């Protein structure tokens, strides 16, 4: 029995093959062998197909969307397909991925899995998910953002389909910036650089008595989000083109420079050393500005009339003015546990959840960027200049359509994101990372652990 194993870090993914075949076998048909339904063809069956879905718990808007979507699907396919859903806690660490790993190892994983995009390579290589291109008719993916399709592809096979996407932007308090006569960029060509951001954030930090309001808050969890948000600082890349080697990249010259920049944010009092790990709150802001993800647009919307006090501008550019904005979202795939007899039904459920109508409703209800390109021209949020939120959505649209950069595609993404995020957190919060040598040593430690783990993974 072959095994998939990642070791050497605080979070461990371990998959043991329990399906009677080696991990590297796809469990699906050969590429080009179409087994699904043609466009417009209706699903028929002699007996109802029962499917299971596993997904992480979300915020109120996300929970409502999933509840309504599954209910609508079950009603439309009544007597033919019925989907039941299990939710697992996501948390600030990797509880969800760890629980999925345990289910995969024990053979109890659901038929359909909702997974974070950068884990496609990990799960595909381990045999947890199967290619779905055999079940998706030609042309179905043409309307999805090209990088979304790239995220969902491994070894030239499509493994998943996305509903919505994400990116990282800079939220700012309009009143505070106006008092300081700071003009915020409104076009991507004039976006602040990372150096601009540090200088402005430092100037905005103020202290009243024992309370300090920092210029910038790094507003995301201290887990995978840190590597997601700051990978673009590594202008030479964080891993080689094959997704196997981080030594010389993560701890290379550009990496050390990135680490020095992050440490300087704390030293220059642009951010609090403890800012990371605290999510954005528009009602009780910790800082004048917040670097955070589009998942917080819903927090912004909840302000009602007060949302006019806050604005959003572009992710910072490098010193050459180039923006490489973080992107990539959660995606639906079919697991190897889904029997051959159920896979057409599973594909129909995934297509239902990723239809243009479903993508639009999810994007609107959860305030997330849609995965489909056409929706950026048809949804009023992105195309109607009279929409109150148009300036925010216009920035998200321009950023994603022109400057999106996927997270690294590697079979060792779990250990990669863990070690890189830990290193960034240490550099931000540690008291002894004030020299290039110390920062390089910390990044080298992370790189060595990542590379050792990837080397122990059998790549099929």
Short mmCIF file of C-alpha atoms in Angstrom, two decimals:
data_model
loop_
_atom_site.label_atom_id
_atom_site.label_comp_id
_atom_site.label_asym_id
_atom_site.label_seq_id
_atom_site.Cartn_x
_atom_site.Cartn_y
_atom_site.Cartn_z
CA UNK A 1 0.00 0.00 0.00
CA UNK A 2 1.44 3.37 -1.03
CA UNK A 3 1.11 6.32 1.29
CA UNK A 4 1.06 10.09 0.98
CA UNK A 5 2.79 11.76 3.88
CA UNK A 6 3.77 15.28 4.81
CA UNK A 7 5.85 15.66 7.95
CA UNK A 8 8.03 18.08 9.87
CA UNK A 9 5.66 20.91 10.83
CA UNK A 10 3.03 21.77 13.37
CA UNK A 11 0.23 21.00 10.93
CA UNK A 12 0.43 17.59 9.30
CA UNK A 13 -1.43 16.17 6.34
CA UNK A 14 -1.32 12.41 6.09
CA UNK A 15 -3.24 10.39 3.56
CA UNK A 16 -3.18 6.62 3.50
CA UNK A 17 -4.73 5.05 0.45
CA UNK A 18 -7.69 2.94 1.42
CA UNK A 19 -9.43 2.58 -1.91
CA UNK A 20 -7.57 -0.53 -3.10
CA UNK A 21 -5.51 1.42 -5.65
CA UNK A 22 -2.40 3.54 -5.36
CA UNK A 23 -2.76 7.19 -4.40
CA UNK A 24 -1.53 8.36 -7.77
CA UNK A 25 -4.34 6.77 -9.75
CA UNK A 26 -7.07 9.26 -10.54
CA UNK A 27 -10.01 6.94 -10.06
CA UNK A 28 -11.54 8.65 -13.10
CA UNK A 29 -11.57 8.14 -16.84
CA UNK A 30 -8.82 9.10 -19.26
CA UNK A 31 -8.65 12.69 -20.40
CA UNK A 32 -10.97 13.34 -23.32
CA UNK A 33 -13.38 10.53 -22.48
CA UNK A 34 -16.66 12.39 -21.94
CA UNK A 35 -19.01 10.70 -19.47
CA UNK A 36 -21.28 13.57 -18.46
CA UNK A 37 -24.40 15.25 -19.81
CA UNK A 38 -24.34 17.47 -22.86
CA UNK A 39 -25.46 21.08 -22.62
CA UNK A 40 -29.22 21.13 -22.06
CA UNK A 41 -29.43 17.36 -21.49
CA UNK A 42 -31.55 16.43 -18.46
CA UNK A 43 -30.43 14.08 -15.72
CA UNK A 44 -32.54 10.93 -15.48
CA UNK A 45 -32.28 7.94 -13.17
CA UNK A 46 -34.14 4.76 -12.26
CA UNK A 47 -33.61 5.41 -8.56
CA UNK A 48 -32.79 8.52 -6.56
CA UNK A 49 -29.09 9.28 -6.09
CA UNK A 50 -28.07 10.41 -2.60
CA UNK A 51 -25.00 12.65 -2.44
CA UNK A 52 -23.03 14.03 0.50
CA UNK A 53 -21.23 17.38 0.59
CA UNK A 54 -18.61 18.54 3.09
CA UNK A 55 -17.85 22.24 3.47
CA UNK A 56 -16.50 24.58 6.15
CA UNK A 57 -18.78 26.67 8.32
CA UNK A 58 -19.05 30.26 7.14
CA UNK A 59 -20.50 33.59 8.18
CA UNK A 60 -24.26 34.15 8.32
CA UNK A 61 -24.51 35.19 4.67
CA UNK A 62 -22.53 32.19 3.49
CA UNK A 63 -24.54 29.77 5.62
CA UNK A 64 -27.83 31.14 4.27
CA UNK A 65 -26.62 30.91 0.67
CA UNK A 66 -25.60 27.28 1.04
CA UNK A 67 -28.83 26.35 2.83
CA UNK A 68 -30.94 28.01 0.13
CA UNK A 69 -28.83 26.60 -2.73
CA UNK A 70 -28.99 22.99 -1.53
CA UNK A 71 -32.74 23.29 -0.84
CA UNK A 72 -33.33 24.70 -4.33
CA UNK A 73 -31.26 21.95 -5.94
CA UNK A 74 -33.04 19.20 -4.01
CA UNK A 75 -36.41 20.64 -5.01
CA UNK A 76 -35.48 20.93 -8.70
CA UNK A 77 -34.03 17.41 -8.75
CA UNK A 78 -36.67 15.92 -6.45
CA UNK A 79 -36.86 12.15 -6.86
CA UNK A 80 -33.62 12.11 -8.87
CA UNK A 81 -30.81 13.57 -6.73
CA UNK A 82 -30.74 14.56 -3.06
CA UNK A 83 -27.80 16.31 -1.42
CA UNK A 84 -27.12 16.30 2.32
CA UNK A 85 -24.48 18.56 3.81
CA UNK A 86 -21.95 18.23 6.63
CA UNK A 87 -20.12 21.32 7.90
CA UNK A 88 -16.74 21.29 9.61
CA UNK A 89 -15.17 24.11 11.63
CA UNK A 90 -12.64 26.16 9.68
CA UNK A 91 -11.06 28.08 12.56
CA UNK A 92 -7.99 30.28 12.32
CA UNK A 93 -5.70 27.32 11.89
CA UNK A 94 -6.20 24.39 9.56
CA UNK A 95 -8.84 22.44 11.43
CA UNK A 96 -10.93 21.98 8.30
CA UNK A 97 -8.10 20.59 6.17
CA UNK A 98 -6.96 18.34 9.01
CA UNK A 99 -10.47 16.90 9.43
CA UNK A 100 -10.75 16.38 5.66
CA UNK A 101 -7.39 14.57 5.76
CA UNK A 102 -8.60 12.25 8.51
CA UNK A 103 -11.78 11.49 6.58
CA UNK A 104 -9.78 10.80 3.43
CA UNK A 105 -7.46 8.47 5.31
CA UNK A 106 -10.36 6.57 6.89
CA UNK A 107 -12.38 6.37 3.67
CA UNK A 108 -15.30 8.30 5.16
CA UNK A 109 -14.95 11.43 3.06
CA UNK A 110 -18.09 12.79 1.33
CA UNK A 111 -18.95 12.54 -2.38
CA UNK A 112 -18.41 16.27 -3.04
CA UNK A 113 -15.84 18.43 -1.28
CA UNK A 114 -15.61 22.21 -0.93
CA UNK A 115 -11.90 22.98 -0.70
CA UNK A 116 -9.62 26.00 -0.77
CA UNK A 117 -8.13 26.50 -4.23
CA UNK A 118 -4.41 26.12 -3.43
CA UNK A 119 -5.07 22.62 -2.05
CA UNK A 120 -6.06 21.31 -5.50
CA UNK A 121 -2.56 19.99 -6.24
CA UNK A 122 -2.26 18.41 -2.78
CA UNK A 123 -5.60 16.60 -2.90
CA UNK A 124 -5.32 15.67 -6.60
CA UNK A 125 -1.86 14.17 -6.16
CA UNK A 126 -3.03 12.25 -3.08
CA UNK A 127 -6.00 10.82 -4.93
CA UNK A 128 -8.53 12.50 -2.64
CA UNK A 129 -10.28 14.22 -5.56
CA UNK A 130 -10.68 13.01 -9.13
CA UNK A 131 -10.60 14.91 -12.44
CA UNK A 132 -14.01 16.27 -13.37
CA UNK A 133 -13.27 17.26 -16.96
CA UNK A 134 -14.84 13.97 -18.09
CA UNK A 135 -18.19 15.23 -16.76
CA UNK A 136 -18.09 18.89 -17.86
CA UNK A 137 -19.19 19.58 -21.43
CA UNK A 138 -16.93 21.52 -23.77
CA UNK A 139 -17.24 25.27 -23.35
CA UNK A 140 -18.64 25.18 -19.80
CA UNK A 141 -15.50 26.73 -18.29
CA UNK A 142 -15.08 29.42 -20.97
CA UNK A 143 -16.85 32.05 -18.87
CA UNK A 144 -14.70 31.52 -15.77
CA UNK A 145 -11.78 33.83 -15.09
CA UNK A 146 -8.71 32.25 -16.74
CA UNK A 147 -6.71 32.17 -13.51
CA UNK A 148 -9.67 30.48 -11.75
CA UNK A 149 -9.50 27.65 -14.28
CA UNK A 150 -5.71 27.57 -13.82
CA UNK A 151 -6.13 27.27 -10.04
CA UNK A 152 -8.51 24.33 -10.51
CA UNK A 153 -6.23 22.45 -12.90
CA UNK A 154 -3.48 19.98 -11.96
CA UNK A 155 -1.32 18.05 -14.42
CA UNK A 156 -3.46 19.35 -17.28
CA UNK A 157 -6.68 17.94 -15.77
CA UNK A 158 -9.58 19.99 -14.40
CA UNK A 159 -10.36 18.94 -10.82
CA UNK A 160 -12.83 21.55 -9.56
CA UNK A 161 -15.12 24.48 -10.35
CA UNK A 162 -15.41 27.77 -8.43
CA UNK A 163 -18.38 29.85 -7.35
CA UNK A 164 -16.72 33.07 -6.14
CA UNK A 165 -13.21 34.38 -5.72
CA UNK A 166 -11.26 36.62 -3.31
CA UNK A 167 -8.52 39.20 -3.16
CA UNK A 168 -6.77 41.51 -0.68
CA UNK A 169 -7.38 45.28 -0.66
CA UNK A 170 -6.61 48.26 1.52
CA UNK A 171 -9.54 49.60 3.58
CA UNK A 172 -9.17 53.15 4.92
CA UNK A 173 -11.01 55.60 7.16
CA UNK A 174 -11.86 58.57 4.95
CA UNK A 175 -12.04 61.13 7.77
CA UNK A 176 -8.63 60.28 9.22
CA UNK A 177 -6.91 60.40 5.83
CA UNK A 178 -8.68 63.65 4.92
CA UNK A 179 -7.44 65.29 8.12
CA UNK A 180 -3.89 64.41 7.05
CA UNK A 181 -4.49 65.65 3.46
CA UNK A 182 -3.76 62.18 2.08
CA UNK A 183 -5.21 61.48 -1.37
CA UNK A 184 -6.09 57.85 -2.02
CA UNK A 185 -5.41 56.29 -5.46
CA UNK A 186 -8.52 55.79 -7.58
CA UNK A 187 -6.83 54.10 -10.57
CA UNK A 188 -4.60 51.06 -10.52
CA UNK A 189 -1.86 52.89 -12.40
CA UNK A 190 -1.51 55.26 -9.44
CA UNK A 191 -1.67 52.65 -6.69
CA UNK A 192 0.56 53.20 -3.67
CA UNK A 193 3.72 51.15 -3.51
CA UNK A 194 4.55 49.12 -0.40
CA UNK A 195 7.02 51.86 0.56
CA UNK A 196 4.29 54.49 0.14
CA UNK A 197 2.03 52.41 2.36
CA UNK A 198 4.63 52.22 5.13
CA UNK A 199 5.36 55.95 4.99
CA UNK A 200 1.67 56.87 5.06
CA UNK A 201 0.83 54.34 7.78
CA UNK A 202 3.68 55.64 9.95
CA UNK A 203 2.40 59.22 9.58
CA UNK A 204 -1.10 58.13 10.60
CA UNK A 205 -0.10 56.39 13.83
CA UNK A 206 -1.13 58.45 16.84
CA UNK A 207 -1.11 57.98 20.62
CA UNK A 208 -3.57 59.42 23.12
CA UNK A 209 -2.74 58.58 26.71
CA UNK A 210 -2.15 54.82 26.80
CA UNK A 211 -4.05 54.15 23.59
CA UNK A 212 -2.30 53.96 20.23
CA UNK A 213 -4.22 54.04 16.96
CA UNK A 214 -1.87 52.61 14.37
CA UNK A 215 -1.79 53.70 10.77
CA UNK A 216 -2.24 50.18 9.46
CA UNK A 217 -3.79 46.95 10.66
CA UNK A 218 -2.80 43.60 9.15
CA UNK A 219 -6.31 42.22 9.39
CA UNK A 220 -6.49 38.51 8.83
CA UNK A 221 -5.98 35.30 10.75
CA UNK A 222 -2.45 34.32 11.71
CA UNK A 223 -2.68 31.08 9.76
CA UNK A 224 -2.74 30.61 5.99
CA UNK A 225 -3.92 34.18 5.45
CA UNK A 226 -0.49 35.67 6.17
CA UNK A 227 1.19 33.69 3.38
CA UNK A 228 -1.77 34.46 1.11
CA UNK A 229 -1.61 38.20 1.75
CA UNK A 230 2.15 38.69 1.51
CA UNK A 231 3.44 36.21 -1.09
CA UNK A 232 3.57 39.05 -3.70
CA UNK A 233 6.29 40.76 -1.60
CA UNK A 234 8.57 37.92 -2.74
CA UNK A 235 9.14 39.48 -6.17
CA UNK A 236 11.38 36.58 -7.30
CA UNK A 237 8.73 34.04 -6.28
CA UNK A 238 8.50 31.83 -3.20
CA UNK A 239 8.92 28.44 -4.88
CA UNK A 240 10.36 27.01 -8.09
CA UNK A 241 8.27 26.48 -11.23
CA UNK A 242 7.70 22.79 -10.38
CA UNK A 243 6.37 23.61 -6.91
CA UNK A 244 9.05 21.50 -5.22
CA UNK A 245 11.79 23.84 -3.95
CA UNK A 246 11.60 26.96 -1.76
CA UNK A 247 15.27 27.19 -0.72
CA UNK A 248 16.79 30.11 -2.59
CA UNK A 249 13.33 31.57 -3.14
CA UNK A 250 11.61 31.96 0.21
CA UNK A 251 14.98 32.81 1.80
CA UNK A 252 16.54 34.40 -1.30
CA UNK A 253 17.55 38.03 -1.65
CA UNK A 254 14.00 39.17 -2.46
CA UNK A 255 12.70 37.11 0.45
CA UNK A 256 15.09 38.70 2.93
CA UNK A 257 14.12 42.11 1.58
CA UNK A 258 10.44 41.20 2.07
CA UNK A 259 11.15 40.10 5.63
CA UNK A 260 13.04 43.31 6.36
CA UNK A 261 10.10 45.31 5.02
CA UNK A 262 7.60 43.47 7.22
CA UNK A 263 9.82 43.97 10.26
CA UNK A 264 10.21 47.67 9.43
CA UNK A 265 6.43 48.10 9.60
CA UNK A 266 6.66 47.25 13.29
CA UNK A 267 9.92 49.13 13.98
CA UNK A 268 8.59 52.31 12.34
CA UNK A 269 5.30 51.98 14.25
CA UNK A 270 3.27 51.66 11.07
CA UNK A 271 1.54 48.60 12.54
CA UNK A 272 1.23 46.97 15.92
CA UNK A 273 3.36 43.88 16.32
CA UNK A 274 0.24 42.10 17.55
CA UNK A 275 -1.99 43.34 14.75
CA UNK A 276 -1.89 40.11 12.78
CA UNK A 277 -4.45 37.55 13.83
CA UNK A 278 -7.21 40.09 14.44
CA UNK A 279 -9.87 40.39 11.77
CA UNK A 280 -11.09 43.72 10.44
CA UNK A 281 -13.90 45.51 12.26
CA UNK A 282 -15.24 48.66 10.69
CA UNK A 283 -17.28 49.54 13.77
CA UNK A 284 -14.35 49.31 16.19
CA UNK A 285 -11.30 49.96 14.00
CA UNK A 286 -7.86 49.20 15.38
CA UNK A 287 -6.16 51.44 12.85
CA UNK A 288 -6.69 54.15 10.25
CA UNK A 289 -6.21 51.59 7.46
CA UNK A 290 -6.55 47.82 7.23
CA UNK A 291 -4.95 45.42 4.76
CA UNK A 292 -7.59 42.73 4.53
CA UNK A 293 -9.52 40.40 2.28
CA UNK A 294 -12.74 40.77 0.38
CA UNK A 295 -14.36 38.46 2.95
CA UNK A 296 -14.72 41.64 5.01
CA UNK A 297 -16.81 43.48 2.43
CA UNK A 298 -19.84 42.06 4.27
CA UNK A 299 -18.59 43.77 7.45
CA UNK A 300 -18.29 46.96 5.45
CA UNK A 301 -21.81 46.62 4.03
CA UNK A 302 -23.25 46.07 7.52
CA UNK A 303 -22.34 49.68 8.37
CA UNK A 304 -25.29 50.95 6.33
CA UNK A 305 -25.08 54.74 6.06
CA UNK A 306 -21.82 54.71 8.01
CA UNK A 307 -20.08 52.76 5.24
CA UNK A 308 -19.51 56.11 3.56
CA UNK A 309 -16.90 56.74 6.26
CA UNK A 310 -14.77 53.93 4.81
CA UNK A 311 -13.23 53.41 1.42
CA UNK A 312 -11.22 50.73 -0.33
CA UNK A 313 -8.19 51.12 -2.57
CA UNK A 314 -5.82 48.80 -4.40
CA UNK A 315 -3.38 46.25 -3.07
CA UNK A 316 0.07 47.94 -2.99
CA UNK A 317 2.44 47.82 -5.95
CA UNK A 318 6.13 46.91 -5.98
CA UNK A 319 8.81 49.56 -6.51
CA UNK A 320 8.30 49.30 -10.29
CA UNK A 321 4.60 50.04 -9.93
CA UNK A 322 3.49 46.46 -10.68
CA UNK A 323 0.65 44.95 -8.65
CA UNK A 324 0.47 41.21 -8.05
CA UNK A 325 -2.79 41.00 -6.10
CA UNK A 326 -3.50 37.84 -4.09
CA UNK A 327 -6.46 35.91 -5.44
CA UNK A 328 -8.08 32.49 -5.51
CA UNK A 329 -11.09 31.06 -3.76
CA UNK A 330 -12.88 27.96 -2.57
CA UNK A 331 -13.91 25.39 -5.11
CA UNK A 332 -16.02 22.25 -5.56
CA UNK A 333 -14.59 18.85 -6.47
CA UNK A 334 -15.65 15.20 -6.58
CA UNK A 335 -13.87 12.83 -4.22
CA UNK A 336 -12.67 9.35 -5.03
CA UNK A 337 -15.20 8.02 -2.52
CA UNK A 338 -17.99 9.06 -4.89
CA UNK A 339 -18.90 5.84 -6.69
CA UNK A 340 -18.79 5.73 -10.47
CA UNK A 341 -22.58 5.44 -10.53
CA UNK A 342 -22.94 8.74 -8.66
CA UNK A 343 -20.40 10.88 -10.50
CA UNK A 344 -22.69 12.26 -13.19
CA UNK A 345 -25.11 13.33 -10.43
CA UNK A 346 -22.24 14.89 -8.46
CA UNK A 347 -21.15 16.82 -11.55
CA UNK A 348 -24.71 18.08 -12.03
CA UNK A 349 -24.73 19.39 -8.46
CA UNK A 350 -21.41 21.14 -9.00
CA UNK A 351 -22.62 22.66 -12.28
CA UNK A 352 -25.79 23.82 -10.52
CA UNK A 353 -23.75 25.59 -7.81
CA UNK A 354 -21.41 27.16 -10.37
CA UNK A 355 -24.02 28.18 -12.94
CA UNK A 356 -24.07 31.84 -13.89
CA UNK A 357 -27.19 32.38 -11.79
CA UNK A 358 -25.70 30.64 -8.74
CA UNK A 359 -22.39 32.49 -9.03
CA UNK A 360 -24.25 35.79 -9.25
CA UNK A 361 -26.44 35.10 -6.22
CA UNK A 362 -23.45 33.95 -4.14
CA UNK A 363 -21.37 36.96 -5.18
CA UNK A 364 -24.19 39.33 -4.24
CA UNK A 365 -25.32 37.59 -1.05
CA UNK A 366 -21.81 37.09 0.37
CA UNK A 367 -20.20 40.24 -1.09
CA UNK A 368 -17.53 38.14 -2.82
CA UNK A 369 -16.03 38.67 -6.31
CA UNK A 370 -17.68 36.30 -8.81
CA UNK A 371 -15.65 33.58 -10.52
CA UNK A 372 -17.37 34.17 -13.88
CA UNK A 373 -15.99 36.88 -16.17
CA UNK A 374 -19.34 37.89 -17.68
CA UNK A 375 -20.74 38.84 -14.27
CA UNK A 376 -18.28 41.74 -14.02
CA UNK A 377 -20.17 43.28 -16.95
CA UNK A 378 -23.72 42.34 -15.98
CA UNK A 379 -23.91 42.71 -12.17
CA UNK A 380 -24.89 46.28 -11.21
CA UNK A 381 -22.35 46.21 -8.36
CA UNK A 382 -19.55 46.10 -10.93
CA UNK A 383 -21.07 47.81 -13.96
CA UNK A 384 -23.61 50.39 -12.75
CA UNK A 385 -21.97 53.71 -11.96
CA UNK A 386 -24.94 54.79 -9.83
CA UNK A 387 -24.49 51.94 -7.34
CA UNK A 388 -23.45 53.28 -3.91
CA UNK A 389 -20.85 50.54 -3.57
CA UNK A 390 -19.58 50.94 -7.14
CA UNK A 391 -16.24 52.57 -6.19
CA UNK A 392 -15.37 49.57 -4.00
CA UNK A 393 -16.49 46.96 -6.50
CA UNK A 394 -14.83 48.82 -9.37
CA UNK A 395 -11.50 48.60 -7.56
CA UNK A 396 -11.97 44.87 -6.91
CA UNK A 397 -12.92 44.33 -10.56
CA UNK A 398 -9.93 46.23 -11.97
CA UNK A 399 -7.53 44.56 -9.57
CA UNK A 400 -8.69 41.00 -10.32
CA UNK A 401 -9.02 41.45 -14.09
CA UNK A 402 -5.58 43.01 -14.50
CA UNK A 403 -3.33 42.03 -11.60
CA UNK A 404 -4.40 38.73 -10.00
CA UNK A 405 -1.66 36.36 -8.79
CA UNK A 406 -2.46 32.82 -7.67
CA UNK A 407 -0.99 31.26 -4.57
CA UNK A 408 1.77 28.70 -5.19
CA UNK A 409 0.62 25.45 -6.79
CA UNK A 410 2.40 22.70 -4.92
CA UNK A 411 1.58 19.24 -3.56
CA UNK A 412 3.03 20.52 -0.28
CA UNK A 413 0.79 23.58 0.10
CA UNK A 414 -0.22 22.66 3.66
CA UNK A 415 3.32 22.71 5.00
CA UNK A 416 4.30 25.60 2.72
CA UNK A 417 1.57 27.93 3.96
CA UNK A 418 2.09 26.84 7.58
CA UNK A 419 5.82 27.47 7.61
CA UNK A 420 5.71 30.69 5.59
CA UNK A 421 2.91 32.11 7.76
CA UNK A 422 4.75 31.12 10.94
CA UNK A 423 7.90 32.85 9.68
CA UNK A 424 5.99 36.05 8.83
CA UNK A 425 4.25 36.00 12.22
CA UNK A 426 7.61 35.53 13.99
CA UNK A 427 9.17 38.40 12.04
CA UNK A 428 6.25 40.72 12.86
CA UNK A 429 5.99 39.79 16.53
CA UNK A 430 9.50 38.70 17.43
CA UNK A 431 11.94 40.99 19.23
CA UNK A 432 15.14 39.62 17.68
CA UNK A 433 14.48 39.94 13.95
CA UNK A 434 16.08 43.32 13.42
CA UNK A 435 18.92 42.15 11.18
CA UNK A 436 19.10 40.61 7.72
CA UNK A 437 20.97 37.64 9.16
CA UNK A 438 18.25 36.82 11.69
CA UNK A 439 15.50 37.19 9.10
CA UNK A 440 17.34 35.07 6.54
CA UNK A 441 17.95 32.38 9.17
CA UNK A 442 14.24 32.28 10.02
CA UNK A 443 13.23 32.06 6.36
CA UNK A 444 15.86 29.40 5.70
CA UNK A 445 14.50 27.32 8.57
CA UNK A 446 11.04 27.54 7.02
CA UNK A 447 12.35 26.71 3.53
CA UNK A 448 14.24 23.65 4.73
CA UNK A 449 11.20 22.27 6.53
CA UNK A 450 9.03 22.86 3.46
CA UNK A 451 11.50 21.27 1.05
CA UNK A 452 12.06 18.25 3.30
CA UNK A 453 8.33 17.68 3.51
CA UNK A 454 7.75 18.04 -0.25
CA UNK A 455 10.65 15.65 -0.94
CA UNK A 456 8.90 12.99 1.15
CA UNK A 457 5.70 13.24 -0.88
CA UNK A 458 5.44 10.76 -3.73
CA UNK A 459 4.41 12.78 -6.75
CA UNK A 460 2.43 10.72 -9.24
#
